Amino acid sequence: MIYLEDLEVGQKASFGSYHVTRDEVIEFASKYDMQPFHLSDEAAAKTHFGRIAASGWHTCAMTMAMIATNVVETEQAGLGSPGVDELRWLKPVYPGDTLRIESEIVEVRPSRSKPDIGSFRTAVTVLNQVDVPVMTFTSIVLMRRRPE
């Protein structure tokens, strides 16, 4: 099990693989982001996207799927997240893209009020299959400390 004490500022990780499909882009947009350029080739062709593009929120959801898989596979003592900072959508994500994650821990901090937990911040970059960054954010994660 990985606990807060196992983390260090500067620690890097590279993980995940998420293939973006047209059906999933349209399904997500139909439910959560009905803007025409997420749903229609014709509408998307009239925009700077040029073709159907995934919603930025869908990109967040795909990223969370990769993060959650990594947390489970590496057996981390995570306790969820109070949020993210500085979320930026840098480039469109299109059907056919394959996403992956690179991260670097930028802060590790024990809690002052709860001695059994702490938090860490990670600079996260989501890249496509040609290593172009498509999204960045700083993740804030709560984590258990190693039991005595």
CSV table of C-alpha atoms in Angstrom, one decimal:
chain,number,residue,atom,x,y,z
A,1,MET,CA,0.0,0.0,0.0
A,2,ILE,CA,1.3,3.5,-0.9
A,3,TYR,CA,0.8,6.1,1.9
A,4,LEU,CA,1.5,9.8,2.1
A,5,GLU,CA,5.0,9.1,3.5
A,6,ASP,CA,5.9,7.3,0.3
A,7,LEU,CA,5.5,10.4,-1.8
A,8,GLU,CA,8.1,13.0,-2.6
A,9,VAL,CA,8.1,16.3,-4.3
A,10,GLY,CA,9.5,15.8,-7.8
A,11,GLN,CA,8.3,12.2,-8.1
A,12,LYS,CA,7.0,11.6,-11.6
A,13,ALA,CA,4.7,9.0,-13.1
A,14,SER,CA,3.5,8.2,-16.6
A,15,PHE,CA,0.5,5.9,-17.0
A,16,GLY,CA,-2.8,5.3,-18.7
A,17,SER,CA,-4.1,4.6,-22.1
A,18,TYR,CA,-7.6,5.7,-23.2
A,19,HIS,CA,-8.8,5.3,-26.8
A,20,VAL,CA,-11.4,7.9,-27.7
A,21,THR,CA,-14.3,6.6,-29.8
A,22,ARG,CA,-16.7,8.6,-31.9
A,23,ASP,CA,-19.7,6.8,-30.3
A,24,GLU,CA,-18.5,7.7,-26.8
A,25,VAL,CA,-17.9,11.3,-27.8
A,26,ILE,CA,-21.4,11.6,-29.1
A,27,GLU,CA,-23.0,9.7,-26.2
A,28,PHE,CA,-21.3,11.9,-23.6
A,29,ALA,CA,-22.2,15.1,-25.4
A,30,SER,CA,-25.8,14.0,-25.9
A,31,LYS,CA,-26.1,13.7,-22.1
A,32,TYR,CA,-23.8,16.4,-20.7
A,33,ASP,CA,-22.6,18.9,-23.3
A,34,MET,CA,-25.1,19.2,-26.2
A,35,GLN,CA,-23.1,21.8,-28.2
A,36,PRO,CA,-23.5,21.0,-31.9
A,37,PHE,CA,-19.7,20.7,-32.6
A,38,HIS,CA,-19.7,17.7,-30.2
A,39,LEU,CA,-22.6,16.0,-32.0
A,40,SER,CA,-22.6,16.8,-35.7
A,41,ASP,CA,-19.9,16.6,-38.4
A,42,GLU,CA,-21.7,19.4,-40.3
A,43,ALA,CA,-21.8,21.7,-37.2
A,44,ALA,CA,-18.2,20.9,-36.3
A,45,ALA,CA,-17.0,21.7,-39.8
A,46,LYS,CA,-18.2,25.3,-39.4
A,47,THR,CA,-16.0,25.8,-36.3
A,48,HIS,CA,-12.3,25.9,-35.5
A,49,PHE,CA,-12.5,22.2,-34.6
A,50,GLY,CA,-13.2,21.2,-38.2
A,51,ARG,CA,-14.7,17.9,-37.0
A,52,ILE,CA,-16.5,16.4,-34.0
A,53,ALA,CA,-14.4,17.0,-30.9
A,54,ALA,CA,-14.8,15.6,-27.4
A,55,SER,CA,-16.2,17.9,-24.7
A,56,GLY,CA,-13.5,19.2,-22.3
A,57,TRP,CA,-15.6,17.6,-19.6
A,58,HIS,CA,-15.5,14.3,-21.4
A,59,THR,CA,-11.7,14.7,-21.5
A,60,CYS,CA,-11.8,15.2,-17.7
A,61,ALA,CA,-13.9,12.1,-17.3
A,62,MET,CA,-11.6,9.9,-19.5
A,63,THR,CA,-8.6,11.3,-17.5
A,64,MET,CA,-10.4,10.4,-14.2
A,65,ALA,CA,-10.9,6.8,-15.5
A,66,MET,CA,-7.1,6.5,-16.1
A,67,ILE,CA,-6.3,8.0,-12.7
A,68,ALA,CA,-8.8,5.8,-10.8
A,69,THR,CA,-7.4,2.7,-12.6
A,70,ASN,CA,-3.9,3.7,-11.6
A,71,VAL,CA,-4.9,4.3,-7.9
A,72,VAL,CA,-6.5,0.8,-7.7
A,73,GLU,CA,-3.7,-1.0,-9.5
A,74,THR,CA,-0.9,0.6,-7.4
A,75,GLU,CA,-2.9,0.2,-4.2
A,76,GLN,CA,-2.8,3.8,-3.0
A,77,ALA,CA,-4.3,4.8,0.4
A,78,GLY,CA,-6.2,7.7,-1.3
A,79,LEU,CA,-9.2,9.3,0.3
A,80,GLY,CA,-10.6,11.3,-2.6
A,81,SER,CA,-10.0,14.8,-3.8
A,82,PRO,CA,-11.3,18.2,-2.7
A,83,GLY,CA,-10.8,19.5,-6.2
A,84,VAL,CA,-8.4,20.6,-8.9
A,85,ASP,CA,-6.7,23.9,-9.7
A,86,GLU,CA,-5.8,25.6,-13.0
A,87,LEU,CA,-7.7,23.3,-15.4
A,88,ARG,CA,-6.8,24.1,-19.0
A,89,TRP,CA,-8.0,22.5,-22.2
A,90,LEU,CA,-5.1,23.1,-24.5
A,91,LYS,CA,-6.0,21.3,-27.7
A,92,PRO,CA,-9.1,19.5,-29.0
A,93,VAL,CA,-9.5,15.8,-28.4
A,94,TYR,CA,-10.9,13.9,-31.4
A,95,PRO,CA,-12.3,10.4,-31.9
A,96,GLY,CA,-9.4,8.2,-32.7
A,97,ASP,CA,-7.0,9.9,-30.3
A,98,THR,CA,-5.4,7.8,-27.5
A,99,LEU,CA,-4.8,9.7,-24.3
A,100,ARG,CA,-2.2,9.1,-21.6
A,101,ILE,CA,-1.1,10.9,-18.4
A,102,GLU,CA,2.2,12.3,-17.1
A,103,SER,CA,2.3,13.7,-13.6
A,104,GLU,CA,4.7,15.3,-11.1
A,105,ILE,CA,4.2,15.7,-7.4
A,106,VAL,CA,4.6,19.4,-6.5
A,107,GLU,CA,3.6,19.3,-2.8
A,108,VAL,CA,3.2,16.8,0.0
A,109,ARG,CA,1.7,18.0,3.3
A,110,PRO,CA,0.6,16.2,6.4
A,111,SER,CA,-2.7,17.6,7.8
A,112,ARG,CA,-2.3,19.9,10.8
A,113,SER,CA,-5.7,19.0,12.3
A,114,LYS,CA,-6.0,15.3,11.4
A,115,PRO,CA,-2.8,13.4,12.1
A,116,ASP,CA,-3.9,10.2,10.2
A,117,ILE,CA,-4.2,12.0,6.8
A,118,GLY,CA,-2.5,14.5,4.6
A,119,SER,CA,-2.6,15.8,1.1
A,120,PHE,CA,-0.5,16.1,-2.0
A,121,ARG,CA,-0.7,18.2,-5.2
A,122,THR,CA,0.2,16.8,-8.6
A,123,ALA,CA,0.8,18.7,-11.9
A,124,VAL,CA,-1.0,16.6,-14.4
A,125,THR,CA,-0.6,16.7,-18.2
A,126,VAL,CA,-2.8,14.7,-20.5
A,127,LEU,CA,-1.2,13.9,-23.9
A,128,ASN,CA,-2.5,12.5,-27.1
A,129,GLN,CA,-0.9,9.7,-29.2
A,130,VAL,CA,1.6,12.1,-30.8
A,131,ASP,CA,2.6,13.5,-27.3
A,132,VAL,CA,0.8,16.8,-27.8
A,133,PRO,CA,-0.5,18.1,-24.4
A,134,VAL,CA,-4.3,18.4,-24.6
A,135,MET,CA,-5.2,19.2,-21.0
A,136,THR,CA,-3.4,20.3,-17.8
A,137,PHE,CA,-4.5,20.7,-14.2
A,138,THR,CA,-3.2,20.5,-10.6
A,139,SER,CA,-4.8,17.7,-8.7
A,140,ILE,CA,-5.3,17.9,-5.0
A,141,VAL,CA,-5.5,14.5,-3.3
A,142,LEU,CA,-6.2,13.4,0.3
A,143,MET,CA,-4.3,10.4,1.5
A,144,ARG,CA,-3.9,8.3,4.6
A,145,ARG,CA,-0.7,8.4,6.5
A,146,ARG,CA,1.1,5.1,7.3
A,147,PRO,CA,-0.4,3.5,10.4
A,148,GLU,CA,1.9,3.5,13.5
